[in-house]
PDB file of C-alpha atoms in Angstrom:
ATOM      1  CA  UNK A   1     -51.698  43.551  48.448  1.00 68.00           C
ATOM      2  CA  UNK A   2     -55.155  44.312  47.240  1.00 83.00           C
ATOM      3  CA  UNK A   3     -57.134  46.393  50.069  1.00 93.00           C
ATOM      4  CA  UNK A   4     -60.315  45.563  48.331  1.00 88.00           C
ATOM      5  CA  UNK A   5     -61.328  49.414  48.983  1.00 96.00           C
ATOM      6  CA  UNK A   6     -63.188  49.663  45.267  1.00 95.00           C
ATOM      7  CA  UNK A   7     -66.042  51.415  46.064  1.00 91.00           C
ATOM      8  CA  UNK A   8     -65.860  52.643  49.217  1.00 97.00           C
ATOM      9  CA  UNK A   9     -66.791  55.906  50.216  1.00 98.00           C
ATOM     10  CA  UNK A  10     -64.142  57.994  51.976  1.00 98.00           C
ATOM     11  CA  UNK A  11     -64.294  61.303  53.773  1.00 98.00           C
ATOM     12  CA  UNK A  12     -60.735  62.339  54.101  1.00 98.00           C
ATOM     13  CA  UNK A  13     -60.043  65.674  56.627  1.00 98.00           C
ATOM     14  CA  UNK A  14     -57.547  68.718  55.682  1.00 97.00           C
ATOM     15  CA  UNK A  15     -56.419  66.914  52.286  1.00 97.00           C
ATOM     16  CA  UNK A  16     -55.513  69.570  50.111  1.00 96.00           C
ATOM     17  CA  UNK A  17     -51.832  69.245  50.963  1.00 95.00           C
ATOM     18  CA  UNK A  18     -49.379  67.346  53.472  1.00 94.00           C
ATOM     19  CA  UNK A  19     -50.345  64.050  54.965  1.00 97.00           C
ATOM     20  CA  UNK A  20     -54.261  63.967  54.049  1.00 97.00           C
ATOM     21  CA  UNK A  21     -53.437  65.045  50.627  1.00 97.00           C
ATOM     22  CA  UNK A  22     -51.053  61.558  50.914  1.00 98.00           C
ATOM     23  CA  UNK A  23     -53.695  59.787  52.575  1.00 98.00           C
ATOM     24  CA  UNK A  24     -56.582  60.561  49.734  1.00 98.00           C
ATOM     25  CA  UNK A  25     -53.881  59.399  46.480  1.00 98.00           C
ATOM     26  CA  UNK A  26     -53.269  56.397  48.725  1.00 98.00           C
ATOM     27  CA  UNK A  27     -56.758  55.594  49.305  1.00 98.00           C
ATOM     28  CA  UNK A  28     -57.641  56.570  45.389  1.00 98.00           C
ATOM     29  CA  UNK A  29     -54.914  54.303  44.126  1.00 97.00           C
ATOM     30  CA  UNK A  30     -57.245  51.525  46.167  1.00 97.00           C
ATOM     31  CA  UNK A  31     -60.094  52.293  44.596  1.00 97.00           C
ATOM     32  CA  UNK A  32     -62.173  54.015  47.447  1.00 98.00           C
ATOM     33  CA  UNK A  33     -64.845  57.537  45.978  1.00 98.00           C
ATOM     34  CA  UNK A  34     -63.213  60.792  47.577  1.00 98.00           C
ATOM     35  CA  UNK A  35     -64.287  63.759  49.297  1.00 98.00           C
ATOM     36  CA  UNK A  36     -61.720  66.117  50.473  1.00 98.00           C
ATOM     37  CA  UNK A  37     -61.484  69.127  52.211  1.00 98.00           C
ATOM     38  CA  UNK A  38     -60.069  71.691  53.278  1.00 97.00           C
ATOM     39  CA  UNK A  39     -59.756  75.860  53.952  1.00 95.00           C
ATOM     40  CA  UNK A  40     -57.976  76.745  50.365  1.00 94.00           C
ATOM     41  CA  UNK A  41     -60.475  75.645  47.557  1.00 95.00           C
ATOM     42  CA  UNK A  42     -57.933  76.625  45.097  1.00 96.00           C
ATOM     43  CA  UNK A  43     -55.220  74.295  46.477  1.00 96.00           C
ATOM     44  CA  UNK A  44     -58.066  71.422  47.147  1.00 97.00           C
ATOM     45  CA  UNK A  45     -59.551  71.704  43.717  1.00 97.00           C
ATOM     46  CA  UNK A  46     -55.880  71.087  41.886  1.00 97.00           C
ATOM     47  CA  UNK A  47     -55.156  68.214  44.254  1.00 98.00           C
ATOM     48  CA  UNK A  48     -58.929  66.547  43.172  1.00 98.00           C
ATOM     49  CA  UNK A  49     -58.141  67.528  39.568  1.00 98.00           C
ATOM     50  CA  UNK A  50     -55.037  65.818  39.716  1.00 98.00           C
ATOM     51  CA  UNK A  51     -56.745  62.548  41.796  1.00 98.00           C
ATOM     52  CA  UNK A  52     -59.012  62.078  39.215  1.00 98.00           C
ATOM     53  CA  UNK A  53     -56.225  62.549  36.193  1.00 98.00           C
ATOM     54  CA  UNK A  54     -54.261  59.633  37.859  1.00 98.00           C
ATOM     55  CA  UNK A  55     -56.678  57.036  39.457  1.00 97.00           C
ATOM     56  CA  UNK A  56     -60.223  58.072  37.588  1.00 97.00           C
ATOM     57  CA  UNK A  57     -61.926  57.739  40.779  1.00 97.00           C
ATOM     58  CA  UNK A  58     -64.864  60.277  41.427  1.00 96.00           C
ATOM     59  CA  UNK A  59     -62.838  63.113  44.225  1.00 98.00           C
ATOM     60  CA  UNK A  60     -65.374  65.570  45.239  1.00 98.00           C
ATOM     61  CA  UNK A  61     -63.634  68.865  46.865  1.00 98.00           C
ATOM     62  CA  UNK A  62     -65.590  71.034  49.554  1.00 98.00           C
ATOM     63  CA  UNK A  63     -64.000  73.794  51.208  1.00 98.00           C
ATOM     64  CA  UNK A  64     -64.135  73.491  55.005  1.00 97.00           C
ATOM     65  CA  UNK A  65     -63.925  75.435  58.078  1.00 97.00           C
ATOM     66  CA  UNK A  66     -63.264  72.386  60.708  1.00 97.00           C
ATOM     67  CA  UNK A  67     -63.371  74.872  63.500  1.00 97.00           C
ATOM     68  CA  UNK A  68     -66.998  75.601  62.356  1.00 97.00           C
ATOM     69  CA  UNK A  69     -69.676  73.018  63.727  1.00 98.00           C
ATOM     70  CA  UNK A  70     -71.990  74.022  60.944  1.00 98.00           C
ATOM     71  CA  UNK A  71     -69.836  73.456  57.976  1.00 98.00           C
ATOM     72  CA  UNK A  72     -68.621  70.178  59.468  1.00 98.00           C
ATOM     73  CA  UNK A  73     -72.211  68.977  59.516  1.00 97.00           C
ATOM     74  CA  UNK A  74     -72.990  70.847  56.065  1.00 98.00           C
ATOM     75  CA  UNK A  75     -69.813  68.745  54.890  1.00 98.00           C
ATOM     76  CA  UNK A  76     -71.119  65.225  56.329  1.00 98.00           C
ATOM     77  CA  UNK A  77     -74.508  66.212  54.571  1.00 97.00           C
ATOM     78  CA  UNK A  78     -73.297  66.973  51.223  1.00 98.00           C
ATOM     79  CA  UNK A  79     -70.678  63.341  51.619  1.00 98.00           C
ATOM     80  CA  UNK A  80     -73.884  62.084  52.493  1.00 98.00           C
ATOM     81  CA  UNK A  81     -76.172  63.594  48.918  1.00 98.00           C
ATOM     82  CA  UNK A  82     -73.182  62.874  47.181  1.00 97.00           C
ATOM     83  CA  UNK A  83     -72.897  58.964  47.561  1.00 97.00           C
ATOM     84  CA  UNK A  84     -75.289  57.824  50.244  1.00 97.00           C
ATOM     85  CA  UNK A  85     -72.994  56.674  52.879  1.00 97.00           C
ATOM     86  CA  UNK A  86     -69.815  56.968  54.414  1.00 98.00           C
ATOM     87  CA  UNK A  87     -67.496  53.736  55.006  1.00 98.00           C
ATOM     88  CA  UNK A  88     -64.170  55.660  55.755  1.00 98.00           C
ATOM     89  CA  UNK A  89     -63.281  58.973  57.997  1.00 98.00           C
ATOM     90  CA  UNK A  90     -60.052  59.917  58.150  1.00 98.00           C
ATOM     91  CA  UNK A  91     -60.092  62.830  60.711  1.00 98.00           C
ATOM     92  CA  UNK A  92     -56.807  65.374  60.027  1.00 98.00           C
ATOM     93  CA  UNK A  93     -56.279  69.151  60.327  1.00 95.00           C
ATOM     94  CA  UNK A  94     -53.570  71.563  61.119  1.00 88.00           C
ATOM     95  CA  UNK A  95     -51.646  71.096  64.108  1.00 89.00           C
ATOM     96  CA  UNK A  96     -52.094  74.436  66.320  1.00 93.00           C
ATOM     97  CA  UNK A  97     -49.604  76.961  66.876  1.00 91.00           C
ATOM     98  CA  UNK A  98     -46.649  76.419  69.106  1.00 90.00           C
ATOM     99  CA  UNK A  99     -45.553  78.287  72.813  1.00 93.00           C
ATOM    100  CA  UNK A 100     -44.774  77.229  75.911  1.00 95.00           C
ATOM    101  CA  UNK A 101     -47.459  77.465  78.803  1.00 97.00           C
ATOM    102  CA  UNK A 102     -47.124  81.556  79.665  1.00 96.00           C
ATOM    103  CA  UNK A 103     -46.797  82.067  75.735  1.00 95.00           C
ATOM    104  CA  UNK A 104     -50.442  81.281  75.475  1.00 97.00           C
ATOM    105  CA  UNK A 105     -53.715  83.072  75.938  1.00 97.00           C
ATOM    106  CA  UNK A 106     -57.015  82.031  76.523  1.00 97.00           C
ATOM    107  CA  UNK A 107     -58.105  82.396  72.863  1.00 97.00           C
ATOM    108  CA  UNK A 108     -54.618  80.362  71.696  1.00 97.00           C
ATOM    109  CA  UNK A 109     -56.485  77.389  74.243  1.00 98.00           C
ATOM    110  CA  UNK A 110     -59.906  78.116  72.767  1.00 98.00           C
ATOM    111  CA  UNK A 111     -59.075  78.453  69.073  1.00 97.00           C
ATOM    112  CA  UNK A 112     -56.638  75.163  69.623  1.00 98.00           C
ATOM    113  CA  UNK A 113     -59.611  73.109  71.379  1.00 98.00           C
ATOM    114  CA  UNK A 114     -62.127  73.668  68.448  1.00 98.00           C
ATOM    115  CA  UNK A 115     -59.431  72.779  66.041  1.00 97.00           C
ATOM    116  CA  UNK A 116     -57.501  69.582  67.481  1.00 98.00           C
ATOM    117  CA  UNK A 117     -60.222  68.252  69.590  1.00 98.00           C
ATOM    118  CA  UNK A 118     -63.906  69.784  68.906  1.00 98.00           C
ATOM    119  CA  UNK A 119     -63.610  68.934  64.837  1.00 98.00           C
ATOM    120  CA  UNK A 120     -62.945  65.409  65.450  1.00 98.00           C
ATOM    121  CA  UNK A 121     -65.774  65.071  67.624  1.00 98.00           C
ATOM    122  CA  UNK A 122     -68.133  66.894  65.389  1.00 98.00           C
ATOM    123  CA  UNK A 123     -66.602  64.670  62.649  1.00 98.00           C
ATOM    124  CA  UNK A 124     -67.341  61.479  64.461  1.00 98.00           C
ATOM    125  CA  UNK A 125     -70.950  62.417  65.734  1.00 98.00           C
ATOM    126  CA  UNK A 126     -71.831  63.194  62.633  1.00 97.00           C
ATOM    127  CA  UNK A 127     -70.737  60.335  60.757  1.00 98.00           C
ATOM    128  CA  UNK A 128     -71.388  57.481  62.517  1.00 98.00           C
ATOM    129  CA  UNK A 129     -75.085  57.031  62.479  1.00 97.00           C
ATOM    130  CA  UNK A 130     -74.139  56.334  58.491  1.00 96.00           C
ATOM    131  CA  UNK A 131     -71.535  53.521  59.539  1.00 98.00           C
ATOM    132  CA  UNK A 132     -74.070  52.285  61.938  1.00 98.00           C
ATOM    133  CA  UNK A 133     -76.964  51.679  59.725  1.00 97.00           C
ATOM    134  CA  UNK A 134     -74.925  49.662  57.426  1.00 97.00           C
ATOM    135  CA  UNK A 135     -72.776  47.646  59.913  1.00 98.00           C
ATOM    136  CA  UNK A 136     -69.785  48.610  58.450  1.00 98.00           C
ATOM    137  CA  UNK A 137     -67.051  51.148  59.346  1.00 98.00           C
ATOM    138  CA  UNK A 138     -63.535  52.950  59.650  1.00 98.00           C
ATOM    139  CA  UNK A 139     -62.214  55.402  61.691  1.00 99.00           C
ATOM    140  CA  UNK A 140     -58.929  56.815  61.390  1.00 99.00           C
ATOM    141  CA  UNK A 141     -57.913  59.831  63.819  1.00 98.00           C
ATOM    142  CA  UNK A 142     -54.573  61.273  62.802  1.00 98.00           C
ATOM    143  CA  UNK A 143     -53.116  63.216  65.900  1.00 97.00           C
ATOM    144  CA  UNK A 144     -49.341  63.533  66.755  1.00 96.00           C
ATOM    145  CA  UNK A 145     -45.995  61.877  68.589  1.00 96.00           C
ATOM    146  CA  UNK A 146     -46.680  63.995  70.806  1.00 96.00           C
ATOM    147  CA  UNK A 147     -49.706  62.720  72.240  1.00 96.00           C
ATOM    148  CA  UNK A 148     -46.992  60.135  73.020  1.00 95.00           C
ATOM    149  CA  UNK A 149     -43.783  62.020  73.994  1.00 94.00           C
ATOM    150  CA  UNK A 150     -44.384  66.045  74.782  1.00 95.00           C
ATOM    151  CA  UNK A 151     -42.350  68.199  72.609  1.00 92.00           C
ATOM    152  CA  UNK A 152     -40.726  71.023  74.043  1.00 90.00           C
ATOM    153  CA  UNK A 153     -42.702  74.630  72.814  1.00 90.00           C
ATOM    154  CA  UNK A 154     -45.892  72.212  71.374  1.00 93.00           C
ATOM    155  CA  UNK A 155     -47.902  72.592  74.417  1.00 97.00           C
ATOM    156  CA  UNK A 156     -51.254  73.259  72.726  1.00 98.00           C
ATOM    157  CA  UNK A 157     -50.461  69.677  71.129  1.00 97.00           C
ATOM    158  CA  UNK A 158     -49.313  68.063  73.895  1.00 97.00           C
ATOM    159  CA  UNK A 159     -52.052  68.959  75.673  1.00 98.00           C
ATOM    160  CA  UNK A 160     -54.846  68.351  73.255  1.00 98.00           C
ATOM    161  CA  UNK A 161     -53.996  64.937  70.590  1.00 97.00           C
ATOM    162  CA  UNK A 162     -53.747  62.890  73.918  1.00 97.00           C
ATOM    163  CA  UNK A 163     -57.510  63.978  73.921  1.00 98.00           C
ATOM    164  CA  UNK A 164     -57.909  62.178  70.607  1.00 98.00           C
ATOM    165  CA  UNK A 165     -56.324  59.127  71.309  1.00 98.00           C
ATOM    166  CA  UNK A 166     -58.984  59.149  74.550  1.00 98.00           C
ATOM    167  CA  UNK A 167     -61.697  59.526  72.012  1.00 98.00           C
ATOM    168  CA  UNK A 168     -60.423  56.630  69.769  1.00 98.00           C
ATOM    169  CA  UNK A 169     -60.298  54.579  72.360  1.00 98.00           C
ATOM    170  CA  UNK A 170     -62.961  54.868  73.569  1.00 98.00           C
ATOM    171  CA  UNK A 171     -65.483  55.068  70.336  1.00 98.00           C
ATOM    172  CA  UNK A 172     -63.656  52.146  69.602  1.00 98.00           C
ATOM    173  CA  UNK A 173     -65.273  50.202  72.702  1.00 98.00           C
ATOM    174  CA  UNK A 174     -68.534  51.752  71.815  1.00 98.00           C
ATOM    175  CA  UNK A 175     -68.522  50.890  68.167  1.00 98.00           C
ATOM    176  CA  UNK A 176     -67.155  47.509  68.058  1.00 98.00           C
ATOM    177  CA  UNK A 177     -70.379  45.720  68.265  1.00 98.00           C
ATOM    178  CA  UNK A 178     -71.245  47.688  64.588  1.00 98.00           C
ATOM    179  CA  UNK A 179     -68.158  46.626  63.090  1.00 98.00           C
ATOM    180  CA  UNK A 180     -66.588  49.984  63.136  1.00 98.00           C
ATOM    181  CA  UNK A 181     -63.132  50.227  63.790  1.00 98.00           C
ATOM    182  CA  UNK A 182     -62.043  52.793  65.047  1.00 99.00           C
ATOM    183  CA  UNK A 183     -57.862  54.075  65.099  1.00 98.00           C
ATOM    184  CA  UNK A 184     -55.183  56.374  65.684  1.00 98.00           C
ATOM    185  CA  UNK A 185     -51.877  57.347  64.305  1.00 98.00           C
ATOM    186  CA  UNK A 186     -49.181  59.627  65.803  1.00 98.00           C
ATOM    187  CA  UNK A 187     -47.077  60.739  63.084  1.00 96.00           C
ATOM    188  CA  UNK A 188     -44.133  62.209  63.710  1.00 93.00           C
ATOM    189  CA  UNK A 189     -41.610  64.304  61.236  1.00 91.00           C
ATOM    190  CA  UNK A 190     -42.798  63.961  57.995  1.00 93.00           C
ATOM    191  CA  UNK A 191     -42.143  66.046  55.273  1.00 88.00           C
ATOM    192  CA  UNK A 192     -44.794  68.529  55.339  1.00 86.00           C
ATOM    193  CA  UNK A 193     -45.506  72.298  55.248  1.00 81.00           C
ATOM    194  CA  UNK A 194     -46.724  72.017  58.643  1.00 80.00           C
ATOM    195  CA  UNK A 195     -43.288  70.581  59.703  1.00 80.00           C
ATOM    196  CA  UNK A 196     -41.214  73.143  57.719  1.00 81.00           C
ATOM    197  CA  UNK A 197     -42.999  75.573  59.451  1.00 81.00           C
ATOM    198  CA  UNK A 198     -41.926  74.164  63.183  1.00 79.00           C
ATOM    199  CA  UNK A 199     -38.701  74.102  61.935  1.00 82.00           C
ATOM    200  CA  UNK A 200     -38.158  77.673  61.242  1.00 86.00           C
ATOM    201  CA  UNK A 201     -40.203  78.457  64.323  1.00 82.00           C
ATOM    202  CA  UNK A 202     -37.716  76.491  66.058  1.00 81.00           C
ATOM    203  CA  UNK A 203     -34.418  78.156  64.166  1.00 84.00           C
ATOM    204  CA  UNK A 204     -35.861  81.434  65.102  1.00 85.00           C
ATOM    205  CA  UNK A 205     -36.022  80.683  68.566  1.00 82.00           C
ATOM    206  CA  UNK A 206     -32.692  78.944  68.898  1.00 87.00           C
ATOM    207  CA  UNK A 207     -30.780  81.177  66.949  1.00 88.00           C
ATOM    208  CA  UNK A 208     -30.310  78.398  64.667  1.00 89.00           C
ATOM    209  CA  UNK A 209     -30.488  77.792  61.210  1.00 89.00           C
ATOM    210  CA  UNK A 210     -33.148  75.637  59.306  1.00 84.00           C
ATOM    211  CA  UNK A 211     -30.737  73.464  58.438  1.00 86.00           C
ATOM    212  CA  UNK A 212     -28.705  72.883  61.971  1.00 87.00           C
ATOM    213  CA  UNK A 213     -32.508  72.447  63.364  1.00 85.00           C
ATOM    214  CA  UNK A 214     -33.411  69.807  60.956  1.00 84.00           C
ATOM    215  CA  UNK A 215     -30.097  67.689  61.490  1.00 87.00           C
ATOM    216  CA  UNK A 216     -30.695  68.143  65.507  1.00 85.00           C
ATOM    217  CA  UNK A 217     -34.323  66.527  64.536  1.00 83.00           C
ATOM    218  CA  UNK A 218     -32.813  63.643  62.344  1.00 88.00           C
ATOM    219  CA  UNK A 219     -30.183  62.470  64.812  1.00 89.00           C
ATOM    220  CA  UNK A 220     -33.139  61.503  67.159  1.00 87.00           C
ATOM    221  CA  UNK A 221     -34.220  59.225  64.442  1.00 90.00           C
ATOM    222  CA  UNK A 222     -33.034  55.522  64.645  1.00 94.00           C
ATOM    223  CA  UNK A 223     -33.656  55.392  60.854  1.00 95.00           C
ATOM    224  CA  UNK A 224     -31.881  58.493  60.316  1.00 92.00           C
ATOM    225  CA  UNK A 225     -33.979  60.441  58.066  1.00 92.00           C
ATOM    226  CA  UNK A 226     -37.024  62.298  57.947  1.00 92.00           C
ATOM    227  CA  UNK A 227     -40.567  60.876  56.957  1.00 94.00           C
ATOM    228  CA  UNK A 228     -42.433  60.675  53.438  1.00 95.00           C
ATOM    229  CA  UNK A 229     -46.327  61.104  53.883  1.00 96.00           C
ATOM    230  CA  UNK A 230     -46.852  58.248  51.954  1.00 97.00           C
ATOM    231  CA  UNK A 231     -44.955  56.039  54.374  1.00 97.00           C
ATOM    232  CA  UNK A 232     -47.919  57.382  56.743  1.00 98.00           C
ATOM    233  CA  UNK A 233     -50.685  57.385  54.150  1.00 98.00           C
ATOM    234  CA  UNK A 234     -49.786  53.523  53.566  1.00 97.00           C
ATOM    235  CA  UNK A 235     -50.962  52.306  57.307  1.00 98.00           C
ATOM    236  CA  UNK A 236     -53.871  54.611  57.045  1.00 98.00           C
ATOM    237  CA  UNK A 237     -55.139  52.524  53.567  1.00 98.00           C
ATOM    238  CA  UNK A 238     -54.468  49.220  55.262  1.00 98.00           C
ATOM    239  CA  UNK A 239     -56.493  50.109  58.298  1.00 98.00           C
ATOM    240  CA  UNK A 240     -59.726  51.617  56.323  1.00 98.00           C
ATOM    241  CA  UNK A 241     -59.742  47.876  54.782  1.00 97.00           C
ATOM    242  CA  UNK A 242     -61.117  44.702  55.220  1.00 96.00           C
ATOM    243  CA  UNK A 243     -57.467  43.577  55.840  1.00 96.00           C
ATOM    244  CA  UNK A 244     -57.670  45.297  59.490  1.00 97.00           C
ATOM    245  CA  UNK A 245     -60.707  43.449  60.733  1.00 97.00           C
ATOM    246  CA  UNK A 246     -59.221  42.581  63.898  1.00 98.00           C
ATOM    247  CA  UNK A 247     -57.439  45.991  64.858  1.00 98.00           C
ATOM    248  CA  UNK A 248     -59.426  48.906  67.106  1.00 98.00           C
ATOM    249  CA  UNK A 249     -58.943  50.967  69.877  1.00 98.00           C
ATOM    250  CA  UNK A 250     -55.201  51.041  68.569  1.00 98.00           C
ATOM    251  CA  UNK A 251     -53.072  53.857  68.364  1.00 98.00           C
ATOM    252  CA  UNK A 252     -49.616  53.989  65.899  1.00 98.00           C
ATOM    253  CA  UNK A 253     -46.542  55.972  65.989  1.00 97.00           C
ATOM    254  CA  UNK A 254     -44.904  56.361  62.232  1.00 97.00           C
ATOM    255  CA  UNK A 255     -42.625  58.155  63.396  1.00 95.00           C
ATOM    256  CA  UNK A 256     -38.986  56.364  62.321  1.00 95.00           C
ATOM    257  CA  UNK A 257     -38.488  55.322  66.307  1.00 95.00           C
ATOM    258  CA  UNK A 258     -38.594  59.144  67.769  1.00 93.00           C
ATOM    259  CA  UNK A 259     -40.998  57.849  70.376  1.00 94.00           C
ATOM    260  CA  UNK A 260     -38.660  56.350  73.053  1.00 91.00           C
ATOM    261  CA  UNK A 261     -41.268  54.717  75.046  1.00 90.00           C
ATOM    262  CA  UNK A 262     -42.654  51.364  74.766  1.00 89.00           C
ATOM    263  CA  UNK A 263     -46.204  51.547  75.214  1.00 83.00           C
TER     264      UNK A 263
END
């Protein structure tokens, strides 16, 4: 399916590895200009290097602070000088760090609030008056299962990415009349560093090993495997297109079926 996304300008979130690293080849492959961000300019520069060497699309990389408000609006600027416009923010970042409720201190909820919830807002304010003056947007908020389901020791996630899917939802009843769509996705276990890393957090605490953890995982899986970030990166290219025209205010596990509720 062509996704007609030659030409568009995307802002793509935490890219340098893991799912938005996924999400910017998928969105390259389509076509669409690149900036991508993220903390480690070393990693982000090799993933743009290696963008450009296998699409030829123009992949700017800026190294980010999302917790920062002032290099989230220095990074909308420079999008912004760079091509003129934005057409496509995908919002991502790293999830924050697991405990249960009395594992937590007030700078875990503070550091975990400008993170999950304050650089998506900051993202989103600062993008939209570009979407708005051409009539023309996409929105894409990735967040987590469990805004969905609560995972045991998550509860910095649990409590903050059902935040995001409030702000989708309702951005997406605010922007509809510009023709900017505006969506969620939950993902759930994917392959990713950030996902390796909950898995030995989880081992250690269970007195388990990787491996025994990772099985435990897979066996709540009706598909019975573990998730590629392409499978993910795939629903986020269809929704920044023209293809999703009739979609907002929607939220989507990809997930393999972990979710067990219907809603």
């Amino acid at each position: 399916m062509d996704l007609d996304l030659k030409n568009r300008v995307a802002l793509v979130t935490a890219s340098s590895k893991g799912l938005g690293k996924a999400v910017a080849w998928a969105l390259a492959k389509e076509g669409a200009k690149l900036v991508i961000c993220s903390r480690n300019k070393e990693a982000l520069e090799k993933t743009a290097d290696d963008i450009f060497l296998g699409t030829g699309v123009s992949v700017f990389p800026l190294a980010v602070d999302l917790t920062s408000a002032d290099q989230i609006d220095w990074l909308i600027a420079e999008t912004m000088d760079l091509f003129g416009r934005i057409d496509i923010l995908v919002t991502n970042a790293g999830g924050p760090p697991p405990g249960n409720f009395m594992d937590l201190d007030e700078e875990n909820w503070m550091q975990a609030v400008q993170l999950t919830l304050m650089s998506v807002v900051r993202l989103c304010r600062a993008a939209i008056p570009s979407m708005q003056q051409q009539k023309w947007g996409r929105i894409i908020n990735l967040t987590s299962i469990s805004a969905k389901q609560p995972i045991d020791s998550l509860l910095l996630s649990n409590v903050l990415r059902p935040a995001v899917i409030g702000l989708t939802k309702s951005l997406s009843n605010e922007l509809g009349k510009d023709n900017i769509l505006v969506n969620a996705i939950c993902p759930g276990y994917i392959l990713t560093d950030r996902v390796n890393e909950l898995m030995q957090a989880r081992a250690k605490k269970t007195k388990k090993s990787v491996d025994e953890v990772m099985q435990e995982r897979t066996a709540e899986m009706p598909v019975g495997r573990i998730g590629r970030p392409e499978e993910l990166a795939s629903l986020v290219a269809f929704l920044a297109s023209e293809k999703s025209s009739y979609i907002t205010g929607a939220t989507f596990p990809v997930d393999g079926g972990y979710h067990k509720g219907i809603m």
